Coordinates of C-alpha atoms in Angstrom, one line a residue:
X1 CA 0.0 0.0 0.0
X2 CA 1.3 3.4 -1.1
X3 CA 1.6 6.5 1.3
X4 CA -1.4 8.2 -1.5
X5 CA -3.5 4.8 -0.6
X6 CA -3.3 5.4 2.9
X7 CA -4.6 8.5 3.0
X8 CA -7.2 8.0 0.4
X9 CA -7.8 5.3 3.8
X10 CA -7.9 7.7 6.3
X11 CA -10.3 10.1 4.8
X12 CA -12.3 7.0 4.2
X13 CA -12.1 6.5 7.9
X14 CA -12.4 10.4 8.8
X15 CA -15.9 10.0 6.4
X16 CA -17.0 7.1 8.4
X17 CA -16.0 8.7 12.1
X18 CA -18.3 11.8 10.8
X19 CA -21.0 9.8 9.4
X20 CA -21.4 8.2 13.5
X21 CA -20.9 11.8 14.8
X22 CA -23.8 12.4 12.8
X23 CA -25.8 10.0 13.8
X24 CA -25.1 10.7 17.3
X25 CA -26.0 14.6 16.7
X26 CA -29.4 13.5 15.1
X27 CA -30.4 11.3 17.9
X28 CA -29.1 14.0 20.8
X29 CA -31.7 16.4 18.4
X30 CA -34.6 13.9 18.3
X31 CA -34.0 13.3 22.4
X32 CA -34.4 17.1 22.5
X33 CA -37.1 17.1 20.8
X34 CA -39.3 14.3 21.9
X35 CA -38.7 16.3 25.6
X36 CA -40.2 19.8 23.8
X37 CA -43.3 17.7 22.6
X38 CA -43.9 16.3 25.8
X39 CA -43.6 20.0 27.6
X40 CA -45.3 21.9 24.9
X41 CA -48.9 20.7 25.7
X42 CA -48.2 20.4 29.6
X43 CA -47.3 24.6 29.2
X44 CA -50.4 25.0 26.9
X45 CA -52.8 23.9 29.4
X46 CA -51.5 24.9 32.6
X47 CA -50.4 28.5 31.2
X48 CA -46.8 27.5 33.0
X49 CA -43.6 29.2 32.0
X50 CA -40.4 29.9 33.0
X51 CA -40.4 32.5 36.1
X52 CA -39.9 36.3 35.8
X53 CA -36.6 36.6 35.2
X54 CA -35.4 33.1 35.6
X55 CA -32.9 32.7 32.7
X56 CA -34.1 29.7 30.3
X57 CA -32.3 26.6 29.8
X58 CA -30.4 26.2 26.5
X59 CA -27.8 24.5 24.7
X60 CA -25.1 27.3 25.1
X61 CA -25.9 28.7 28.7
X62 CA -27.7 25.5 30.0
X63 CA -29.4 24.7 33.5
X64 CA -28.3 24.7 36.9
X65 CA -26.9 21.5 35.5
X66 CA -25.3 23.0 32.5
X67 CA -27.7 20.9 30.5
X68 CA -30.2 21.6 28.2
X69 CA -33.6 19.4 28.8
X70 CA -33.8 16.0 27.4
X71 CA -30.6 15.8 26.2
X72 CA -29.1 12.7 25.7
X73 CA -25.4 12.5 27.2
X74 CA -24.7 9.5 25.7
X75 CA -25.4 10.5 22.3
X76 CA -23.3 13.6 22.7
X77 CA -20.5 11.6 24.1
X78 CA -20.5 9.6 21.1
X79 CA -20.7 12.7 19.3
X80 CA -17.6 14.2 20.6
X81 CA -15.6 11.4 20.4
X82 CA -16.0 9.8 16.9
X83 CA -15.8 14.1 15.6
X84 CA -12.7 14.0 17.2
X85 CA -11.8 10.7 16.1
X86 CA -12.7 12.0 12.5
X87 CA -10.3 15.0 12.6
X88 CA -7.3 13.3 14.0
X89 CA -7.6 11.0 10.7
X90 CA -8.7 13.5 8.7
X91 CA -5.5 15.3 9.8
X92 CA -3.1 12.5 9.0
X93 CA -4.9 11.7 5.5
X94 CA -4.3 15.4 4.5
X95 CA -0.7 14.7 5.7
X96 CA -0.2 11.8 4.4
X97 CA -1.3 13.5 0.8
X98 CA 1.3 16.3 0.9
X99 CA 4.1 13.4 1.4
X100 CA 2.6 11.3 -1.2
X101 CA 2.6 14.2 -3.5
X102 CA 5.8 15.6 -2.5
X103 CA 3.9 19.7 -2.2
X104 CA 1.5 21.3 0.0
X105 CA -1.9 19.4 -0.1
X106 CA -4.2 22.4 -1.7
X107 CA -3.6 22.2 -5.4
X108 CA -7.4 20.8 -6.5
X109 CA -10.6 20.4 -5.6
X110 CA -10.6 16.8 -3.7
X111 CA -7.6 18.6 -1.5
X112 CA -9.4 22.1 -1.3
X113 CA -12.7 19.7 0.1
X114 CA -11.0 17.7 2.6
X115 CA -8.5 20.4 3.6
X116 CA -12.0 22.4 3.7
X117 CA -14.0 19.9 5.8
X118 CA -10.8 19.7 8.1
X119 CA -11.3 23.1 9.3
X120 CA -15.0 23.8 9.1
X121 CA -15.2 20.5 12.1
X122 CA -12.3 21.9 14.0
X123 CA -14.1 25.3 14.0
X124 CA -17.4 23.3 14.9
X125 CA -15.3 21.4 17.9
X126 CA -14.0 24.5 19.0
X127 CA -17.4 26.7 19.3
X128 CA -19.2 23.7 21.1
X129 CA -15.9 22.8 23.3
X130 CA -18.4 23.4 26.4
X131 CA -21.9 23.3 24.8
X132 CA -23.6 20.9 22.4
X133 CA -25.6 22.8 20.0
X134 CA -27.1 19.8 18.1
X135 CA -28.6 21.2 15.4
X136 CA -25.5 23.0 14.2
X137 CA -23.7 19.5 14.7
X138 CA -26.2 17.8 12.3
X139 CA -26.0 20.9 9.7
X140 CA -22.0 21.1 9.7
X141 CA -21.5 17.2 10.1
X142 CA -24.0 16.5 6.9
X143 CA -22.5 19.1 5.1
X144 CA -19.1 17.5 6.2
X145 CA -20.2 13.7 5.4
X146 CA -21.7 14.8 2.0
X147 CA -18.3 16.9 0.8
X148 CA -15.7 14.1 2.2
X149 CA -18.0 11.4 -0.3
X150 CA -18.4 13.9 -3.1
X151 CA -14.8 14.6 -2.7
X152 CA -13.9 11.2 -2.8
X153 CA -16.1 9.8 -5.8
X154 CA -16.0 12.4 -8.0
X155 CA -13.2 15.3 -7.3
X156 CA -10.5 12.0 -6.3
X157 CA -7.4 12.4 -8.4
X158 CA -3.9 10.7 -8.0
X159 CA -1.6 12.8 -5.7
X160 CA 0.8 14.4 -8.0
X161 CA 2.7 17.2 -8.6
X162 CA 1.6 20.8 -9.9
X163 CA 1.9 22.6 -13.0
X164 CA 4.5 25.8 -12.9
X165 CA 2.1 28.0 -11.9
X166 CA 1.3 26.4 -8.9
X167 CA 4.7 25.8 -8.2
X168 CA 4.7 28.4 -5.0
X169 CA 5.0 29.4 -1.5
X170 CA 1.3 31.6 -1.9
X171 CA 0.0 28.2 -2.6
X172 CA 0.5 27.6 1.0
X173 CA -0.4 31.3 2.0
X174 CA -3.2 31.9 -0.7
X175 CA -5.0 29.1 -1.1
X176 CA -4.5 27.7 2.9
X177 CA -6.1 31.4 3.9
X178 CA -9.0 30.4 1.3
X179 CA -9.5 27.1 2.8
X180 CA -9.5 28.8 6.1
X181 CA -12.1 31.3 5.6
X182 CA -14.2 28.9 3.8
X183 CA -14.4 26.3 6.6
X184 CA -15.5 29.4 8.8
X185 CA -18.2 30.6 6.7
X186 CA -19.5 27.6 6.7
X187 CA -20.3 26.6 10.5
X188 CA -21.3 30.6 10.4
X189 CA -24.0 29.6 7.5
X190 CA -25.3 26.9 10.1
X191 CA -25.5 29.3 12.9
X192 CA -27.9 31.9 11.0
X193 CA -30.5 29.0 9.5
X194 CA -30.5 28.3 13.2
X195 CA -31.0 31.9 14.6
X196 CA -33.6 32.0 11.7
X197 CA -35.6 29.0 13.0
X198 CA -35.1 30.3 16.2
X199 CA -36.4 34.1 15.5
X200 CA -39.2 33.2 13.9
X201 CA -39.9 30.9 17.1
X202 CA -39.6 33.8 19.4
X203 CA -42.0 36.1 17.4
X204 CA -44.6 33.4 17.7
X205 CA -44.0 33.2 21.4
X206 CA -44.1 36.8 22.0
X207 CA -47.2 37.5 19.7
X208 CA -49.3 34.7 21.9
X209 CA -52.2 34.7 22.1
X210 CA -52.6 35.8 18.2
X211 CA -50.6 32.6 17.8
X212 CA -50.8 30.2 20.4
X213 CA -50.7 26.2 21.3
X214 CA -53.3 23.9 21.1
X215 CA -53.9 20.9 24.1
X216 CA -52.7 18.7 20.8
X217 CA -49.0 20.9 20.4
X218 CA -50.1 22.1 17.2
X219 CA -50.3 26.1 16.6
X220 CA -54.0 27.2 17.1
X221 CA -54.7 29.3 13.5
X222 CA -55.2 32.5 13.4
X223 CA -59.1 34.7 13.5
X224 CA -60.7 34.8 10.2
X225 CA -59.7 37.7 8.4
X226 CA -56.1 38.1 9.9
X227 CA -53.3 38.2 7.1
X228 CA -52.2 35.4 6.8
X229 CA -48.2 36.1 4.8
X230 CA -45.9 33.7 3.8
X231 CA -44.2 34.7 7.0
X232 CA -47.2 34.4 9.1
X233 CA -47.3 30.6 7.9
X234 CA -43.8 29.7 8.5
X235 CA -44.1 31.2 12.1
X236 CA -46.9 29.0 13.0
X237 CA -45.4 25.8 11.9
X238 CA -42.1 26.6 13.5
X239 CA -44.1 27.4 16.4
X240 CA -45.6 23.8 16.6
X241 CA -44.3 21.6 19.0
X242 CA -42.1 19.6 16.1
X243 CA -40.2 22.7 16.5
X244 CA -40.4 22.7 20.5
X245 CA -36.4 21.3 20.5
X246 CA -35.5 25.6 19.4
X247 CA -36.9 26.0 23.0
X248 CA -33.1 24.2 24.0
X249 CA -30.7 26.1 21.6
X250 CA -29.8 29.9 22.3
X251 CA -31.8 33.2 21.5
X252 CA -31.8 34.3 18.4
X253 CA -29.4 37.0 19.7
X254 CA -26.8 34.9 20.6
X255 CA -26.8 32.9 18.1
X256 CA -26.5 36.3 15.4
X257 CA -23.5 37.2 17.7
X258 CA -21.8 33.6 16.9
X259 CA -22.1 33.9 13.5
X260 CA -21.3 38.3 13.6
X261 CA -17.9 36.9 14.9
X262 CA -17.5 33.7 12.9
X263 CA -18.1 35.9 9.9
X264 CA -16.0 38.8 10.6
X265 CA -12.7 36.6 11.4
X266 CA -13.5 34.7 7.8
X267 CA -14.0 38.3 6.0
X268 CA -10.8 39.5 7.0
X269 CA -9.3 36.0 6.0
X270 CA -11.3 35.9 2.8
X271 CA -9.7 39.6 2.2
X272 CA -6.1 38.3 2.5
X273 CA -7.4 35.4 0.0
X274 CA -8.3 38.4 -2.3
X275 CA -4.9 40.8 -1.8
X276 CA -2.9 37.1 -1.8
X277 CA -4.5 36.5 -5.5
X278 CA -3.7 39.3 -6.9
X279 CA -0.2 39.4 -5.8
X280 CA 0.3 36.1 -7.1
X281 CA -1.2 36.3 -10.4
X282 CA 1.1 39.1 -11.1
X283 CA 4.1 36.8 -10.3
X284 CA 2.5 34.2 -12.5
X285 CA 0.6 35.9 -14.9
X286 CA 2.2 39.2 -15.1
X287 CA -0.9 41.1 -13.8
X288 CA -2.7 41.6 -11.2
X289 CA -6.2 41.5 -12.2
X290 CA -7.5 40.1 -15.4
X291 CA -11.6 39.6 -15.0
X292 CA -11.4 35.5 -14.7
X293 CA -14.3 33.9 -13.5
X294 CA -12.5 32.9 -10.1
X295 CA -11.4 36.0 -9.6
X296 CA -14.6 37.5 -9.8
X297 CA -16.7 35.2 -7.9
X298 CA -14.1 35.6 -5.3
X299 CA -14.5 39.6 -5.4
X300 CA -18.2 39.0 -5.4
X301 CA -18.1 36.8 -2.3
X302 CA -16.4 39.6 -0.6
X303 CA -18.5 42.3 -2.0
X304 CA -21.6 40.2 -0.4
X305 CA -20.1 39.8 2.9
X306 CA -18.5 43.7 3.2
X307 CA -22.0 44.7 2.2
X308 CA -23.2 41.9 5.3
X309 CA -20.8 43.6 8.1
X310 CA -21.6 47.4 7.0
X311 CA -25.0 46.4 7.0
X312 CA -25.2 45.0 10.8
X313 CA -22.5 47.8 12.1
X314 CA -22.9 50.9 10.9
X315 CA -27.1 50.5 9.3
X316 CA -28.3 48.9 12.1
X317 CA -29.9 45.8 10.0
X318 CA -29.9 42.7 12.3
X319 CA -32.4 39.3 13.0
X320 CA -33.3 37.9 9.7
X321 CA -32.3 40.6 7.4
X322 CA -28.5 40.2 8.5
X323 CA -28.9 36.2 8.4
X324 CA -30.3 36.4 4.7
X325 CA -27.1 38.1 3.5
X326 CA -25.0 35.2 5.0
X327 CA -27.1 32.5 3.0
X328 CA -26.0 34.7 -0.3
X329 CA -22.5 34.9 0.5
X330 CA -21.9 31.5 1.3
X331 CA -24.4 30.3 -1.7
X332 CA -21.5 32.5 -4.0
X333 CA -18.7 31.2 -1.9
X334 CA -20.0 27.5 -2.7
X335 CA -20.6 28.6 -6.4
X336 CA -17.2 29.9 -7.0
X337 CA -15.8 26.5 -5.7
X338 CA -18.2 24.0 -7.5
X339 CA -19.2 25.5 -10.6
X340 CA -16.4 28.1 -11.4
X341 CA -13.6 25.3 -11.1
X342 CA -16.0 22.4 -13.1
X343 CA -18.2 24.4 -15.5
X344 CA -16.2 27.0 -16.5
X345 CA -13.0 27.9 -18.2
X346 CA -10.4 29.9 -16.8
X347 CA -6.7 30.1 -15.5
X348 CA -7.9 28.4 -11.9
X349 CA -9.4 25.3 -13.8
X350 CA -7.1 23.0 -12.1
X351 CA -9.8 20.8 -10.2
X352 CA -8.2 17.7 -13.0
X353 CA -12.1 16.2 -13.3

């Protein structure tokens, strides 16, 4: 078996590991879940509530017992371990590539991915190094699961060295910082479709009793004649006590905040991945912008996410508003990877598929 075989191997493993961590997230969510159905109907008829006050139980701040309700510790044990299981082999697959290949593992797509993956579970591992949020665990580790097999099937190519161009220390500096930011932006995008979820839940909540819970845990519907908007609809399924487990993850707020920060360190990376570029492609190209397609989508991705920061910091736009700009720029940042590099045509075409 060569060195390129065994880390083909490891990520195999790392893809299995993450596959059980997901399992292990999903159940800790159902748990969660099957507790908020039980409560919801028990609050609805008894009018109970959490005291004036009293500070609610959730998966960041917790309990008295740093726990949030119905949890499963088991599942979130196994969760822990097999994600850090995963990264440690991970970590030596993308090490043994670089050896097998003789460079710096970040020259195509299937080492962009795992590289990629490799740092969006470490940031995932660091922000829940006290607190489980299981939903964010199921949304990075499918998103993790799917790009490790997508990598492997259908970006896999034979570790090998570069062409010329490529044949550089920014490939370490340009395309690591890239990687970097990327992995960020993506356990940020899981944070705002939570604190969407979770907003929407709290504007129910706080508009009761125009929207309130039946005996049965389902939303009661609204008087006859009340506008009934897309929104409106949305907010009374998410409402509904299949949504009660958003009763265990932080306030909307907090959850904003995580991504706010999340977001801001991968902007200023995503920035160096811009001012890197250039620099480079005037060392290899002999210019430092020429309008290809990578280029752009990279400007664009930044454009989206300045626009995202000036919004929230200086405008005032926050809640959903600020959360929908964070699904656009990391819908372009996942463009400018997938169909940029295999659709098409320009000087960063290297994906080799």
């Amino acid at each position: 078996m060569t060195t390129g075989d065994l880390s083909t191997l490891l990520v195999w493993g790392a893809a299995t590991a993450f596959t059980i961590a997901l399992i292990a997230f999903s159940t800790d969510l159902a748990r969660i879940a099957e507790r908020a159905q039980r409560r919801v109907p028990e609050l609805a008829t008894a009018g109970a509530g959490p005291a004036r006050g009293a500070r609610p139980a959730t998966a960041v701040s917790g309990s008295e017992e740093q726990s949030a309700p119905g949890r499963s510790v088991r599942a979130e044990g196994i969760a822990r371990s097999t994600t850090l299981l995963g990264l440690l082999m991970l970590f030596g697959g993308i090490v043994l590539r670089g050896i097998a290949a003789g460079r710096w593992p970040t020259a195509n797509m299937y080492e962009f991915t795992i590289v990629g993956v490799f740092v969006a579970v470490l940031v995932l591992t660091v922000v829940q190094r006290r607190r489980i949020i299981a939903f964010v665990g199921v949304l990075v580790m499918g998103m993790a699961v799917l790009a490790l097999v997508l990598a492997l099937n259908a970006f896999f190519i034979q570790a090998d060295q570069v062409q010329p161009a490529l044949q550089s220390y920014w490939l370490i500096i340009h395309v690591g910082v890239a990687i970097t930011a990327t992995g960020i932006f993506t356990v940020a995008f899981a944070a705002s479709v939570l604190q969407v979820l979770k907003s929407y839940r709290e504007e129910a909540a706080a508009a009761a009793p125009a929207v309130t819970v039946g005996a049965s845990g389902q939303p009661v519907p609204a008087p006859a004649g009340a506008a009934a908007t897309r929104a409106d609809r949305f907010r009374r399924v998410v409402s509904g006590r299949r949504f009660g487990w958003l009763e265990q993850v932080p306030g909307s707020r907090e959850l904003e905040a995580m991504s706010f920060r999340l977001n801001a360190i991968a902007f200023v990376l995503w920035t160096l991945t811009l001012i890197g570029g250039a620099i480079w492609a005037e060392h290899a190209w002999g210019r430092y912008w020429g309008w290809d397609p990578k280029e752009v989508g990279t400007f664009v991705a930044w454009v989206v996410y300045a626009a995202y920061l000036h919004a929230r910091t200086t405008r005032g736009w926050s809640g959903r508003r600020a959360a929908y700009f964070v699904f656009v720029g990391y819908a372009v940042v996942l463009a400018n990877f997938t169909v940029v590099n295999l659709v098409v045509t320009g000087k960063h075409s290297y994906s080799g598929v």
